[in-house]
Amino acid sequence: MRKKKTVIILCLCFYLLLPAPTRGLPIEIDSGAAVCVMEAQSGVILMEQEAQKAMDTAGLMRLPALLSVCEAADRGELELTQRLRISEAAADIGGPTAFLTTGEEMLAGDLYKSAVMIMAGDAIFALSEAVLSSDEAFVERMNERLAALGVTARCTDRMGTQTQLSAADITLLGAALSQSSTFLTYSGMYYDTITHDSGLVTEMASANKLLKSCSGCNGGATGSSDTAGYCGVYMATREGATYVCAVLGAENAKERAQAAKALLEYAFATFQVEQLAKRGEVLVSGVPVKNGVEAACDLIAASDVRVVMPLDGAYTEKSDIPTELTAPMRAGEVLGGISYMDADGGLLAKVELTVREDMAASRWRDRLARVMRSFLHM
């Protein structure tokens, strides 16, 4: 008969409904600032303040472009060893820059280093041109990626000029960057240099102070302006859990860093994140099959599943699993599920169950062979 593996599962596509007090901030933040703390893989918001308010984010408006060029390298569209010629348009980009000059050739890897470490606008622009030379095509790619992340804002040029984003939007972009191998290659660097064709050396120091002060911090981006104040997004990973924190509109760089560190430390001290099942993992074993070639089958998780919960959180499960299945069945067909309930009986998540491969209905020869095997083993 069936043997059920008991687990507590949270499906990635379901939003974790944490109690309202938890979603508030555990520390006092300036009322004009917007804050959001998110678990990177599930997109679960753990803490927030004005997180849905679209704002001027200073240099963080370049994050959609940075994500697009990093993911292009992840896919092999651009090699880090390629030499790229810098256009006049790229060299003219202001703000934090790598001091690129028109016509010089730079290693793509050095441009990525500058883009990730200091959000160098000239480097990001040059990389975007190497990925897609057409402005329209690159902007379309950025906007498609934003839509896929659930961000409603849209960019009108390569650098995201005047694009307003919310703290929740920024954490979504930060979470996506935290899963880019190209971004992570450089995001943990605090100080480094690049060498130009002319022999000029550009020194770069990351504005992400949490790299030195917050354990597990492996990336981030900052920006500031008179209108936006001090803005930043920070990622930290410990024991398989990655949290992303956005702080927008802080009064100064010190307050921005202190708020982000306090919120990340609170997240690690308060919540736990575990991957309790993977797509294809057997969750229910030995379910009888009527009229099947096989007499029984296993049910597997239809998707990856994770759980994000307070350290003292507890959930109960409710199974919807048939006592018997009937062949034929197709892989991917939903054949049951497990629901997970909070202490008040509210639905937190449901994981669907299916079979690993198609299971055909038995023919009379199959049934006869099964009877004979049973007889011979009596």
Tab-separated table of C-alpha atoms in Angstrom:
chain	number	residue	atom	x	y	z
A	1	MET	CA	0.000	0.000	0.000
A	2	ARG	CA	1.050	3.617	-0.252
A	3	LYS	CA	3.743	4.954	1.977
A	4	LYS	CA	3.641	8.694	2.385
A	5	LYS	CA	6.728	10.736	3.103
A	6	THR	CA	5.785	13.439	5.580
A	7	VAL	CA	7.279	16.809	4.733
A	8	ILE	CA	6.363	20.458	5.090
A	9	ILE	CA	6.416	21.955	1.612
A	10	LEU	CA	5.978	25.425	0.249
A	11	CYS	CA	5.551	25.648	-3.515
A	12	LEU	CA	7.536	28.465	-5.122
A	13	CYS	CA	4.509	29.793	-6.949
A	14	PHE	CA	2.568	30.475	-3.743
A	15	TYR	CA	3.110	33.596	-1.657
A	16	LEU	CA	3.837	32.927	1.998
A	17	LEU	CA	1.182	34.674	4.080
A	18	LEU	CA	3.138	35.785	7.110
A	19	PRO	CA	1.326	37.487	10.004
A	20	ALA	CA	1.051	41.267	9.671
A	21	PRO	CA	3.366	42.060	12.639
A	22	THR	CA	6.170	40.085	10.962
A	23	ARG	CA	5.769	41.977	7.705
A	24	GLY	CA	6.431	45.261	9.539
A	25	LEU	CA	9.926	46.531	10.304
A	26	PRO	CA	11.705	45.372	13.474
A	27	ILE	CA	13.777	48.561	13.581
A	28	GLU	CA	12.877	52.213	13.197
A	29	ILE	CA	13.558	53.556	9.698
A	30	ASP	CA	13.005	57.137	8.547
A	31	SER	CA	9.349	57.412	7.527
A	32	GLY	CA	10.300	58.806	4.126
A	33	ALA	CA	12.391	55.775	3.206
A	34	ALA	CA	11.066	52.720	1.374
A	35	VAL	CA	12.294	49.305	2.495
A	36	CYS	CA	11.780	45.730	1.354
A	37	VAL	CA	13.369	42.458	2.490
A	38	MET	CA	12.758	39.412	0.308
A	39	GLU	CA	13.801	35.759	0.198
A	40	ALA	CA	15.591	35.508	-3.124
A	41	GLN	CA	14.355	32.272	-4.678
A	42	SER	CA	10.681	32.381	-3.718
A	43	GLY	CA	10.119	36.138	-3.880
A	44	VAL	CA	8.508	36.047	-0.432
A	45	ILE	CA	8.482	39.513	1.168
A	46	LEU	CA	9.405	39.232	4.838
A	47	MET	CA	9.458	42.894	5.866
A	48	GLU	CA	8.410	46.079	4.118
A	49	GLN	CA	7.726	49.792	4.422
A	50	GLU	CA	6.300	51.724	1.451
A	51	ALA	CA	7.624	48.825	-0.643
A	52	GLN	CA	5.166	49.250	-3.524
A	53	LYS	CA	5.714	52.989	-4.014
A	54	ALA	CA	7.411	53.841	-7.332
A	55	MET	CA	10.320	56.189	-6.701
A	56	ASP	CA	13.379	57.786	-8.218
A	57	THR	CA	16.173	55.323	-7.411
A	58	ALA	CA	19.222	57.262	-8.696
A	59	GLY	CA	21.830	54.868	-10.132
A	60	LEU	CA	19.713	51.802	-9.356
A	61	MET	CA	17.709	52.633	-12.481
A	62	ARG	CA	20.608	50.875	-14.266
A	63	LEU	CA	19.770	47.527	-12.649
A	64	PRO	CA	17.544	46.297	-15.521
A	65	ALA	CA	20.427	46.867	-17.964
A	66	LEU	CA	22.939	45.264	-15.602
A	67	LEU	CA	20.718	42.197	-15.187
A	68	SER	CA	20.253	41.882	-18.954
A	69	VAL	CA	23.989	41.989	-19.723
A	70	CYS	CA	24.886	39.620	-16.870
A	71	GLU	CA	22.295	37.061	-17.969
A	72	ALA	CA	23.537	37.395	-21.564
A	73	ALA	CA	26.987	36.314	-20.391
A	74	ASP	CA	25.453	33.509	-18.321
A	75	ARG	CA	23.890	32.190	-21.536
A	76	GLY	CA	27.151	32.430	-23.460
A	77	GLU	CA	26.082	35.327	-25.669
A	78	LEU	CA	29.171	37.244	-24.587
A	79	GLU	CA	32.528	35.807	-23.496
A	80	LEU	CA	34.490	37.496	-20.709
A	81	THR	CA	37.684	37.148	-22.794
A	82	GLN	CA	36.263	39.106	-25.736
A	83	ARG	CA	37.738	42.513	-26.503
A	84	LEU	CA	35.096	45.171	-27.075
A	85	ARG	CA	35.566	48.535	-28.798
A	86	ILE	CA	34.090	51.418	-26.816
A	87	SER	CA	31.642	53.601	-28.711
A	88	GLU	CA	31.333	57.356	-28.334
A	89	ALA	CA	27.863	56.869	-26.863
A	90	ALA	CA	29.236	54.557	-24.153
A	91	ALA	CA	32.163	56.850	-23.325
A	92	ASP	CA	29.774	59.798	-22.900
A	93	ILE	CA	27.704	58.159	-20.136
A	94	GLY	CA	28.020	60.070	-16.878
A	95	GLY	CA	27.637	59.093	-13.249
A	96	PRO	CA	29.942	56.437	-11.780
A	97	THR	CA	32.219	55.454	-14.685
A	98	ALA	CA	35.227	53.306	-15.531
A	99	PHE	CA	36.725	56.291	-17.429
A	100	LEU	CA	36.369	54.586	-20.799
A	101	THR	CA	37.438	56.515	-23.911
A	102	THR	CA	36.027	56.399	-27.418
A	103	GLY	CA	37.697	53.810	-29.628
A	104	GLU	CA	39.691	51.966	-26.963
A	105	GLU	CA	39.347	48.190	-26.660
A	106	MET	CA	38.590	46.587	-23.311
A	107	LEU	CA	38.165	43.036	-22.106
A	108	ALA	CA	34.524	42.231	-21.527
A	109	GLY	CA	35.521	40.815	-18.147
A	110	ASP	CA	36.948	44.188	-17.087
A	111	LEU	CA	33.764	45.906	-18.212
A	112	TYR	CA	31.671	43.450	-16.172
A	113	LYS	CA	33.923	44.047	-13.178
A	114	SER	CA	33.358	47.813	-13.458
A	115	ALA	CA	29.620	47.397	-14.069
A	116	VAL	CA	29.090	45.159	-11.044
A	117	MET	CA	31.510	46.738	-8.572
A	118	ILE	CA	30.653	50.412	-9.067
A	119	MET	CA	27.620	50.406	-11.408
A	120	ALA	CA	29.833	52.095	-14.024
A	121	GLY	CA	27.430	53.520	-16.586
A	122	ASP	CA	29.925	53.576	-19.457
A	123	ALA	CA	30.761	49.891	-18.890
A	124	ILE	CA	27.094	48.851	-18.657
A	125	PHE	CA	26.294	50.765	-21.849
A	126	ALA	CA	29.243	49.232	-23.731
A	127	LEU	CA	28.221	45.741	-22.669
A	128	SER	CA	24.620	46.365	-23.697
A	129	GLU	CA	25.807	47.415	-27.179
A	130	ALA	CA	27.852	44.228	-27.455
A	131	VAL	CA	24.833	42.128	-26.512
A	132	LEU	CA	22.407	43.896	-28.880
A	133	SER	CA	23.518	46.787	-31.077
A	134	SER	CA	19.957	47.988	-31.669
A	135	ASP	CA	18.654	50.320	-28.963
A	136	GLU	CA	15.101	49.170	-29.575
A	137	ALA	CA	16.025	45.491	-29.336
A	138	PHE	CA	17.939	45.893	-26.077
A	139	VAL	CA	15.208	47.992	-24.470
A	140	GLU	CA	12.652	45.392	-25.550
A	141	ARG	CA	14.739	42.646	-23.927
A	142	MET	CA	14.990	44.628	-20.695
A	143	ASN	CA	11.257	45.226	-20.605
A	144	GLU	CA	10.474	41.591	-21.326
A	145	ARG	CA	12.691	40.599	-18.400
A	146	LEU	CA	11.027	43.141	-16.128
A	147	ALA	CA	7.604	41.775	-17.075
A	148	ALA	CA	8.761	38.212	-16.391
A	149	LEU	CA	9.883	39.287	-12.907
A	150	GLY	CA	6.534	40.925	-12.219
A	151	VAL	CA	7.838	44.501	-12.430
A	152	THR	CA	5.316	46.815	-14.080
A	153	ALA	CA	7.739	49.681	-14.793
A	154	ARG	CA	9.150	49.944	-18.308
A	155	CYS	CA	12.425	51.399	-19.576
A	156	THR	CA	12.624	53.752	-22.556
A	157	ASP	CA	16.388	53.628	-23.107
A	158	ARG	CA	19.365	51.360	-22.382
A	159	MET	CA	20.197	52.961	-19.038
A	160	GLY	CA	16.670	53.075	-17.666
A	161	THR	CA	16.773	56.868	-17.520
A	162	GLN	CA	13.946	58.317	-15.393
A	163	THR	CA	12.481	54.845	-14.805
A	164	GLN	CA	10.820	54.800	-11.401
A	165	LEU	CA	11.012	51.578	-9.412
A	166	SER	CA	9.661	50.493	-6.052
A	167	ALA	CA	11.624	48.871	-3.246
A	168	ALA	CA	9.816	45.608	-4.097
A	169	ASP	CA	10.909	45.991	-7.745
A	170	ILE	CA	14.503	46.549	-6.667
A	171	THR	CA	14.513	43.410	-4.500
A	172	LEU	CA	13.164	41.371	-7.437
A	173	LEU	CA	16.013	42.657	-9.620
A	174	GLY	CA	18.502	41.996	-6.825
A	175	ALA	CA	17.176	38.464	-6.357
A	176	ALA	CA	17.579	37.767	-10.085
A	177	LEU	CA	21.134	39.151	-10.021
A	178	SER	CA	21.970	36.966	-7.020
A	179	GLN	CA	21.341	33.937	-9.257
A	180	SER	CA	23.622	35.178	-12.079
A	181	SER	CA	27.024	33.485	-12.105
A	182	THR	CA	28.494	36.440	-14.011
A	183	PHE	CA	27.258	38.922	-11.419
A	184	LEU	CA	28.543	36.775	-8.546
A	185	THR	CA	31.985	36.564	-10.171
A	186	TYR	CA	32.541	40.239	-9.344
A	187	SER	CA	29.926	41.231	-6.766
A	188	GLY	CA	32.017	40.206	-3.767
A	189	MET	CA	34.990	42.368	-4.766
A	190	TYR	CA	35.587	45.414	-2.566
A	191	TYR	CA	38.636	46.878	-4.318
A	192	ASP	CA	40.191	46.113	-7.703
A	193	THR	CA	41.574	47.759	-10.826
A	194	ILE	CA	41.256	47.641	-14.610
A	195	THR	CA	43.980	48.563	-17.100
A	196	HIS	CA	43.186	50.522	-20.259
A	197	ASP	CA	44.858	50.266	-23.681
A	198	SER	CA	46.787	53.446	-22.901
A	199	GLY	CA	48.249	51.916	-19.750
A	200	LEU	CA	46.011	54.031	-17.531
A	201	VAL	CA	44.834	52.119	-14.457
A	202	THR	CA	41.395	52.784	-13.024
A	203	GLU	CA	41.018	51.966	-9.332
A	204	MET	CA	37.590	50.878	-8.139
A	205	ALA	CA	36.229	50.633	-4.609
A	206	SER	CA	32.745	49.251	-4.059
A	207	ALA	CA	30.278	51.483	-2.235
A	208	ASN	CA	28.781	48.336	-0.682
A	209	LYS	CA	30.084	48.631	2.875
A	210	LEU	CA	28.239	45.470	3.902
A	211	LEU	CA	30.830	43.399	2.054
A	212	LYS	CA	33.081	43.972	5.047
A	213	SER	CA	30.564	44.367	7.857
A	214	CYS	CA	27.809	41.795	7.196
A	215	SER	CA	28.632	38.089	7.190
A	216	GLY	CA	27.595	36.384	3.965
A	217	CYS	CA	27.072	39.592	1.985
A	218	ASN	CA	27.970	38.661	-1.589
A	219	GLY	CA	26.673	41.553	-3.615
A	220	GLY	CA	24.772	44.752	-3.948
A	221	ALA	CA	24.458	48.054	-5.746
A	222	THR	CA	24.116	51.638	-4.603
A	223	GLY	CA	23.153	55.018	-5.981
A	224	SER	CA	22.370	58.499	-4.736
A	225	SER	CA	21.092	61.835	-5.960
A	226	ASP	CA	19.605	65.012	-4.560
A	227	THR	CA	16.094	63.893	-5.487
A	228	ALA	CA	16.352	60.168	-4.677
A	229	GLY	CA	18.448	60.334	-1.537
A	230	TYR	CA	20.675	57.341	-0.816
A	231	CYS	CA	19.487	54.068	-2.335
A	232	GLY	CA	20.880	50.552	-2.207
A	233	VAL	CA	20.158	46.872	-2.668
A	234	TYR	CA	22.131	44.217	-0.799
A	235	MET	CA	22.266	40.411	-0.955
A	236	ALA	CA	23.522	38.027	1.719
A	237	THR	CA	23.673	34.233	1.810
A	238	ARG	CA	24.100	31.955	4.815
A	239	GLU	CA	23.490	28.218	5.008
A	240	GLY	CA	21.651	28.122	1.705
A	241	ALA	CA	19.324	31.050	2.440
A	242	THR	CA	19.660	34.272	0.431
A	243	TYR	CA	17.917	37.463	1.519
A	244	VAL	CA	17.775	40.663	-0.514
A	245	CYS	CA	17.240	44.049	1.130
A	246	ALA	CA	16.412	47.317	-0.651
A	247	VAL	CA	16.622	50.691	1.079
A	248	LEU	CA	15.462	53.701	-0.945
A	249	GLY	CA	15.548	57.348	0.076
A	250	ALA	CA	17.856	57.130	3.101
A	251	GLU	CA	19.278	60.413	4.372
A	252	ASN	CA	22.918	59.424	3.960
A	253	ALA	CA	25.193	56.493	3.063
A	254	LYS	CA	25.736	55.521	6.708
A	255	GLU	CA	22.008	55.287	7.428
A	256	ARG	CA	21.488	53.282	4.218
A	257	ALA	CA	24.122	50.705	5.175
A	258	GLN	CA	23.098	50.495	8.837
A	259	ALA	CA	19.445	49.923	7.966
A	260	ALA	CA	20.255	47.235	5.398
A	261	LYS	CA	22.601	45.398	7.752
A	262	ALA	CA	20.131	45.469	10.646
A	263	LEU	CA	17.317	44.141	8.455
A	264	LEU	CA	19.433	41.356	6.949
A	265	GLU	CA	20.683	40.291	10.388
A	266	TYR	CA	17.097	40.239	11.635
A	267	ALA	CA	16.009	38.100	8.671
A	268	PHE	CA	18.693	35.501	9.361
A	269	ALA	CA	17.896	35.499	13.086
A	270	THR	CA	14.126	35.224	12.611
A	271	PHE	CA	13.414	33.092	9.531
A	272	GLN	CA	14.501	29.747	8.188
A	273	VAL	CA	14.627	28.692	4.555
A	274	GLU	CA	14.930	25.092	3.443
A	275	GLN	CA	14.463	23.241	0.188
A	276	LEU	CA	12.440	20.292	1.340
A	277	ALA	CA	11.642	18.705	-2.005
A	278	LYS	CA	12.895	18.899	-5.544
A	279	ARG	CA	11.004	18.479	-8.755
A	280	GLY	CA	10.834	14.764	-9.467
A	281	GLU	CA	11.353	13.680	-5.866
A	282	VAL	CA	9.104	10.836	-4.708
A	283	LEU	CA	6.652	12.106	-2.083
A	284	VAL	CA	4.188	9.202	-2.062
A	285	SER	CA	5.248	5.610	-2.730
A	286	GLY	CA	3.377	2.506	-3.842
A	287	VAL	CA	-0.046	3.824	-4.850
A	288	PRO	CA	-2.036	0.897	-6.357
A	289	VAL	CA	-2.784	1.154	-10.094
A	290	LYS	CA	-5.918	-0.370	-11.587
A	291	ASN	CA	-5.658	-1.822	-15.120
A	292	GLY	CA	-2.004	-0.823	-15.386
A	293	VAL	CA	1.024	-2.662	-16.702
A	294	GLU	CA	2.542	-1.955	-13.288
A	295	ALA	CA	0.551	-2.807	-10.188
A	296	ALA	CA	1.664	0.316	-8.292
A	297	CYS	CA	3.413	3.621	-8.891
A	298	ASP	CA	5.113	6.468	-7.045
A	299	LEU	CA	3.876	10.057	-7.050
A	300	ILE	CA	6.474	12.795	-7.453
A	301	ALA	CA	6.580	16.547	-6.816
A	302	ALA	CA	5.613	18.461	-9.944
A	303	SER	CA	7.887	21.405	-9.050
A	304	ASP	CA	10.721	22.499	-6.813
A	305	VAL	CA	9.470	23.370	-3.350
A	306	ARG	CA	10.886	25.509	-0.560
A	307	VAL	CA	9.674	26.632	2.829
A	308	VAL	CA	10.171	30.078	4.361
A	309	MET	CA	8.955	30.302	7.928
A	310	PRO	CA	9.673	31.910	11.267
A	311	LEU	CA	12.119	29.875	13.305
A	312	ASP	CA	9.298	28.921	15.653
A	313	GLY	CA	6.733	28.417	12.877
A	314	ALA	CA	4.626	25.275	12.558
A	315	TYR	CA	2.340	23.966	9.836
A	316	THR	CA	0.060	21.009	9.315
A	317	GLU	CA	-0.594	19.091	6.123
A	318	LYS	CA	-3.747	17.887	4.414
A	319	SER	CA	-3.374	15.221	1.744
A	320	ASP	CA	-5.514	14.753	-1.340
A	321	ILE	CA	-4.180	11.436	-2.615
A	322	PRO	CA	-6.364	8.739	-4.211
A	323	THR	CA	-6.321	5.285	-2.674
A	324	GLU	CA	-6.097	3.855	-6.191
A	325	LEU	CA	-5.136	5.213	-9.612
A	326	THR	CA	-6.425	4.025	-12.978
A	327	ALA	CA	-4.215	3.555	-16.051
A	328	PRO	CA	-3.482	5.040	-18.493
A	329	MET	CA	-1.754	8.073	-16.910
A	330	ARG	CA	0.507	10.685	-18.468
A	331	ALA	CA	3.600	12.289	-16.983
A	332	GLY	CA	2.685	15.785	-15.775
A	333	GLU	CA	-0.965	14.899	-15.234
A	334	VAL	CA	-2.081	16.112	-11.810
A	335	LEU	CA	-3.022	13.043	-9.786
A	336	GLY	CA	-3.159	14.466	-6.282
A	337	GLY	CA	-1.710	17.099	-4.000
A	338	ILE	CA	-0.610	18.018	-0.527
A	339	SER	CA	-1.881	21.229	1.093
A	340	TYR	CA	-0.141	22.988	3.956
A	341	MET	CA	-2.111	24.926	6.521
A	342	ASP	CA	-1.216	27.523	9.108
A	343	ALA	CA	-2.205	27.286	12.762
A	344	ASP	CA	-5.607	28.797	11.968
A	345	GLY	CA	-6.310	26.364	9.149
A	346	GLY	CA	-5.585	28.858	6.376
A	347	LEU	CA	-4.021	27.561	3.147
A	348	LEU	CA	-0.343	28.435	2.809
A	349	ALA	CA	0.613	26.306	-0.171
A	350	LYS	CA	-0.231	23.272	-2.251
A	351	VAL	CA	2.175	21.036	-4.127
A	352	GLU	CA	0.830	18.992	-7.044
A	353	LEU	CA	1.721	15.324	-7.512
A	354	THR	CA	2.235	13.462	-10.776
A	355	VAL	CA	3.996	10.402	-12.210
A	356	ARG	CA	7.521	10.385	-13.600
A	357	GLU	CA	6.597	8.849	-16.968
A	358	ASP	CA	3.554	7.752	-18.956
A	359	MET	CA	1.897	4.603	-17.643
A	360	ALA	CA	0.000	2.548	-20.196
A	361	ALA	CA	-3.127	0.520	-19.540
A	362	SER	CA	-2.558	-3.200	-19.388
A	363	ARG	CA	-3.642	-5.622	-22.124
A	364	TRP	CA	-4.956	-9.140	-21.531
A	365	ARG	CA	-1.452	-10.534	-22.142
A	366	ASP	CA	-0.035	-8.249	-19.420
A	367	ARG	CA	-2.696	-9.336	-16.950
A	368	LEU	CA	-2.081	-12.996	-17.751
A	369	ALA	CA	1.672	-12.577	-17.308
A	370	ARG	CA	1.118	-10.901	-13.935
A	371	VAL	CA	-1.109	-13.796	-12.776
A	372	MET	CA	1.529	-16.312	-13.879
A	373	ARG	CA	4.310	-14.468	-12.077
A	374	SER	CA	2.191	-14.355	-8.943
A	375	PHE	CA	1.474	-18.062	-9.235
A	376	LEU	CA	5.132	-18.994	-9.725
A	377	HIS	CA	6.179	-16.994	-6.650
A	378	MET	CA	3.575	-18.467	-4.360
